[in-house]
CSV table of C-alpha atoms in Angstrom, one decimal:
chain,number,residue,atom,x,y,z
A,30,UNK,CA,20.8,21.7,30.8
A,31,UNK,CA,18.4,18.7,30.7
A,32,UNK,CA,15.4,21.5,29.4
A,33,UNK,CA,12.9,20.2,26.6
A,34,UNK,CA,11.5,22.5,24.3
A,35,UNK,CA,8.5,21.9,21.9
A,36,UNK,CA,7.9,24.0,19.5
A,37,UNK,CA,4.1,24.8,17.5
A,38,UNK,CA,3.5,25.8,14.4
A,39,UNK,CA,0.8,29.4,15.0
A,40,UNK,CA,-1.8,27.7,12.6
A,41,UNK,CA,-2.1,25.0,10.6
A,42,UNK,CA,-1.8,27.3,7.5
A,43,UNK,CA,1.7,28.6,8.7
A,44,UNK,CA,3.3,25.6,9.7
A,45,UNK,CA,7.0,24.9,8.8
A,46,UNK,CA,7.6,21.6,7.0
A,47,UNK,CA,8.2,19.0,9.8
A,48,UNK,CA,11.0,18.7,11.4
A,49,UNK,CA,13.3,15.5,12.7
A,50,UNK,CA,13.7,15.2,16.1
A,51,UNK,CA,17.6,15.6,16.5
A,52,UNK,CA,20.4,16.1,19.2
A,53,UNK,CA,22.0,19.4,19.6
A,54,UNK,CA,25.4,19.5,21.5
A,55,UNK,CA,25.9,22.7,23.5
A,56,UNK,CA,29.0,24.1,24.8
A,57,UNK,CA,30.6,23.3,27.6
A,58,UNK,CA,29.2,25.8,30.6
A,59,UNK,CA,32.0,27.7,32.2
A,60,UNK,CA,33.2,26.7,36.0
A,61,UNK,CA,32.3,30.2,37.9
A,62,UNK,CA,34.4,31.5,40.7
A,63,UNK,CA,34.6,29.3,43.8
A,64,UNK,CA,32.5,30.1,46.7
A,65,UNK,CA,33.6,30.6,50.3
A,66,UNK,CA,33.8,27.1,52.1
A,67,UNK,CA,31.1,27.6,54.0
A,68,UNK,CA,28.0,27.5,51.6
A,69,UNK,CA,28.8,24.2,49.6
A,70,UNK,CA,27.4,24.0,46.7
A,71,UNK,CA,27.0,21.0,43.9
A,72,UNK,CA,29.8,22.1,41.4
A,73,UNK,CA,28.2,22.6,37.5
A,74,UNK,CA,28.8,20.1,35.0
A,75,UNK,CA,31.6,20.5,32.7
A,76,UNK,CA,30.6,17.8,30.0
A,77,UNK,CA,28.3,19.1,26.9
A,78,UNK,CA,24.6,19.3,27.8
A,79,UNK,CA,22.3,17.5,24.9
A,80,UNK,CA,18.7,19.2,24.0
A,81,UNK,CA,16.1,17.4,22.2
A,82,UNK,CA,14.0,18.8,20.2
A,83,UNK,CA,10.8,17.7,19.1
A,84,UNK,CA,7.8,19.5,17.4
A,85,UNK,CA,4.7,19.1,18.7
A,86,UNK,CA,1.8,18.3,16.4
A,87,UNK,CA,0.2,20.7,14.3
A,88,UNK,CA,-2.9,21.8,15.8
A,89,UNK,CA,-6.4,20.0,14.0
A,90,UNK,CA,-8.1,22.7,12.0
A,91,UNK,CA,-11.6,23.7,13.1
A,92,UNK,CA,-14.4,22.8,10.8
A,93,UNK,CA,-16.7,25.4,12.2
A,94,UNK,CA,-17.0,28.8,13.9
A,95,UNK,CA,-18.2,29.0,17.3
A,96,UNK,CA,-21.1,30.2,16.1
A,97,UNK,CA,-22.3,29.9,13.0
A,98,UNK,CA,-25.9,30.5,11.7
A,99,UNK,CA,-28.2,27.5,12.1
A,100,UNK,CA,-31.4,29.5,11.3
A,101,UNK,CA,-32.6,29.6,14.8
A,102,UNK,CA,-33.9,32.9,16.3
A,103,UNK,CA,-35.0,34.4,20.0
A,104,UNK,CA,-36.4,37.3,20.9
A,105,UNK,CA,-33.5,40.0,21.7
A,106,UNK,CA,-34.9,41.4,24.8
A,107,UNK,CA,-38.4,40.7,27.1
A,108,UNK,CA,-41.2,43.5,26.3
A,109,UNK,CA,-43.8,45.6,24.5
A,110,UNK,CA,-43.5,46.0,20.5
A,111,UNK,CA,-44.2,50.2,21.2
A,112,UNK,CA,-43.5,50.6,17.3
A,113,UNK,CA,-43.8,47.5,14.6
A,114,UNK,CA,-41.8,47.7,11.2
A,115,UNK,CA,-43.7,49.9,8.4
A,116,UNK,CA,-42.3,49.0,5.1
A,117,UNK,CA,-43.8,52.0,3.5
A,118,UNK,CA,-42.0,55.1,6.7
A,119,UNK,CA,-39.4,57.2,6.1
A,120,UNK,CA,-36.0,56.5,8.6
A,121,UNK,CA,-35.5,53.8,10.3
A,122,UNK,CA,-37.3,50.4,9.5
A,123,UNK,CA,-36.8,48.1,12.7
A,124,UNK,CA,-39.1,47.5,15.6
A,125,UNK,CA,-38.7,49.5,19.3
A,126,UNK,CA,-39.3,46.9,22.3
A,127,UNK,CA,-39.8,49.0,25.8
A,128,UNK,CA,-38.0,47.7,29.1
A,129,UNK,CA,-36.4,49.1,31.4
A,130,UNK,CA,-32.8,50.6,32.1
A,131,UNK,CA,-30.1,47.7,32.4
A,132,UNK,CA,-32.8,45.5,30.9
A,133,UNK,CA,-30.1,42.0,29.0
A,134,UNK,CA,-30.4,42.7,25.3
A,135,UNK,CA,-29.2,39.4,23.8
A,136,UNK,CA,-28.3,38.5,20.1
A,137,UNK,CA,-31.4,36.6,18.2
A,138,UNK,CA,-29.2,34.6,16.3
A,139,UNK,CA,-25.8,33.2,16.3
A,140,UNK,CA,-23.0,35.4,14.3
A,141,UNK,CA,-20.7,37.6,14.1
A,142,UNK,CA,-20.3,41.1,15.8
A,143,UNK,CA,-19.2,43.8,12.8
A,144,UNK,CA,-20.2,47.0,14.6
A,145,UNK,CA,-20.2,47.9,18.1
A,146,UNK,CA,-20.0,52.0,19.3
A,147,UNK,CA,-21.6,55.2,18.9
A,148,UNK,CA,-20.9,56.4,15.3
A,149,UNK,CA,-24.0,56.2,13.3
A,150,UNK,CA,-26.4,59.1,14.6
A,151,UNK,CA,-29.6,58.2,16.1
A,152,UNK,CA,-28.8,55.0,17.0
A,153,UNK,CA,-27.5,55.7,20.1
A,154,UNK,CA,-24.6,52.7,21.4
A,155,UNK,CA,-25.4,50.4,18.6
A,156,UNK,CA,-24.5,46.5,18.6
A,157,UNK,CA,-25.0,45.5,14.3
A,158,UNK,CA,-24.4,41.0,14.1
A,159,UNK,CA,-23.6,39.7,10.7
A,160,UNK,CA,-25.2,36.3,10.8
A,161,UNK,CA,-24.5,34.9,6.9
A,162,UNK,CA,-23.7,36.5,3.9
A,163,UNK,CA,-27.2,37.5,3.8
A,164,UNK,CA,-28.6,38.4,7.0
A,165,UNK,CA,-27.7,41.2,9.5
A,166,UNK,CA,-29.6,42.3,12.8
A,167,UNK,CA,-29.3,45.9,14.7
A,168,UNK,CA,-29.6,46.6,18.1
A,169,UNK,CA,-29.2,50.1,19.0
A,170,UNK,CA,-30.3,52.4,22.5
A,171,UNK,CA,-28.5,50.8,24.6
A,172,UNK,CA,-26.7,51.8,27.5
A,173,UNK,CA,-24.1,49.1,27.9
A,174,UNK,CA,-22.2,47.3,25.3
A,175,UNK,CA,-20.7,44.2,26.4
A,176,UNK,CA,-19.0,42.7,23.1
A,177,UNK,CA,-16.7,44.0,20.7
A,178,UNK,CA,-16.3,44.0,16.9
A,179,UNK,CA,-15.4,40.4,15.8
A,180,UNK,CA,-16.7,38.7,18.9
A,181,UNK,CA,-18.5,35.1,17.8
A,182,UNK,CA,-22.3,35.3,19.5
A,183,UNK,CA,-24.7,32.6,20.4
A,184,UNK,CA,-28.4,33.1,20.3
A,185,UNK,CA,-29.8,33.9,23.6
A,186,UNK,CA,-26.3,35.4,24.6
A,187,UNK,CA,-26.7,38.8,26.6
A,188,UNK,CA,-24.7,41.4,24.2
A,189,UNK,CA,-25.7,44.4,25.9
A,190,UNK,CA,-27.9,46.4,28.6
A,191,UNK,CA,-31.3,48.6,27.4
A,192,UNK,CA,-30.9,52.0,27.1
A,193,UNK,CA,-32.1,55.4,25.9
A,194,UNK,CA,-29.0,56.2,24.5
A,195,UNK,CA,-29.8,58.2,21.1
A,196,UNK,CA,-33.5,58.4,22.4
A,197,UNK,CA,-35.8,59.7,24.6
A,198,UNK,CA,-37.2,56.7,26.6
A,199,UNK,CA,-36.2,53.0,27.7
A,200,UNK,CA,-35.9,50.9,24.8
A,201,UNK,CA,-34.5,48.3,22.4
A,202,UNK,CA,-34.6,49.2,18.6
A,203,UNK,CA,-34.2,45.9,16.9
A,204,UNK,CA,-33.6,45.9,12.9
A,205,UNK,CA,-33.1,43.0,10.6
A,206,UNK,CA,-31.2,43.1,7.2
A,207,UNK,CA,-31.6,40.8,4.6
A,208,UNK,CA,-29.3,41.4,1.6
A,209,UNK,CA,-28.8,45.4,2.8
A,210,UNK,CA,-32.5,46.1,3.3
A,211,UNK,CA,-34.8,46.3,6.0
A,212,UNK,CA,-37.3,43.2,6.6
A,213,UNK,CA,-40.1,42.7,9.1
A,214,UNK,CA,-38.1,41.3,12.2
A,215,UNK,CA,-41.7,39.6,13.2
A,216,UNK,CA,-40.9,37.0,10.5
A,217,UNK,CA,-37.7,35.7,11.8
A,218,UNK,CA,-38.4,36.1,15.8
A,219,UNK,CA,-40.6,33.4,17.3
A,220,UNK,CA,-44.2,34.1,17.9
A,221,UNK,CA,-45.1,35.1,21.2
């Protein structure tokens, strides 16, 4: 009795059509068995108990992911290029950056996480961001993954720990996609 509910809508694409605040009589709540004289007790109401109900406003729709792409790039981890994209190689087309083990591996750009695990062979534990509907970056050898598929990223945010899982030494391979193919990552980090 006396209780106010509010009730939401999950999203603003699922909302019910509004609703009018009304009152909604209840029945009358039944006298229970009387209790020994000693513990005295208020005794319950016996008149109707009135709710009201009111919806609560529909939630304002985002305009924007979290993270969306704004073009700005970092470097995904603090080291030595040991082995700089080749256009013209057979395998893999990214860049290997040496550290050491635990080393943060962060995501260059703000976006989306699509992949994160060990499926893809020679990749070790692999971490691939979608960024637009262009633009894609890989970061694989690691030995820690700490986001999951459909996680929203910032540059600069640590994503994982450097590895040498799926390799033989220390390090961060780092592969940028543009419309399914491998580009130089050199032209989108900053120069350093």
């Amino acid at each position: 009795t006396g209780q106010r509910l509010d009730l939401q809508a999950a999203s603003p694409e699922h909302a019910p059509a509004p609703m009018r605040e009304e009152t909604i009589r209840t029945r009358p709540v039944p006298q229970p068995a009387p209790l020994p004289a000693a513990t005295p007790l208020p005794a319950p109401a016996t008149t109707p108990a009135t709710r009201v109900v009111k919806p609560a406003a529909a939630p304002a729709a985002t305009t924007a992911a979290v993270a969306d792409y704004d073009g700005h790039w970092v470097w995904p981890t603090r080291g030595r290029v040991l082995r700089s994209y080749q256009s013209s190689g057979r395998g893999k087309k990214g860049i290997n950056i040496g550290g050491h083990e635990g080393q943060p591996v962060k995501a260059a750009a703000n976006g989306k996480v699509v992949y994160a695990g060990s499926g893809l062979v020679g990749y070790g534990r692999l971490i691939i961001i979608k960024h637009n509907e262009n633009l894609l970056s890989a970061y694989g050898h690691n030995s820690k993954l700490l986001v999951s598929e459909g996680d929203q990223v910032r540059a600069g945010q640590q994503i994982a720990e450097m590895g040498n899982s799926g390799t033989n030494r220390t390090e961060l391979y780092f592969e940028v996609r543009k419309d399914g193919k491998p580009v130089d990552p050199l032209r989108y980090l900053p120069k350093s």
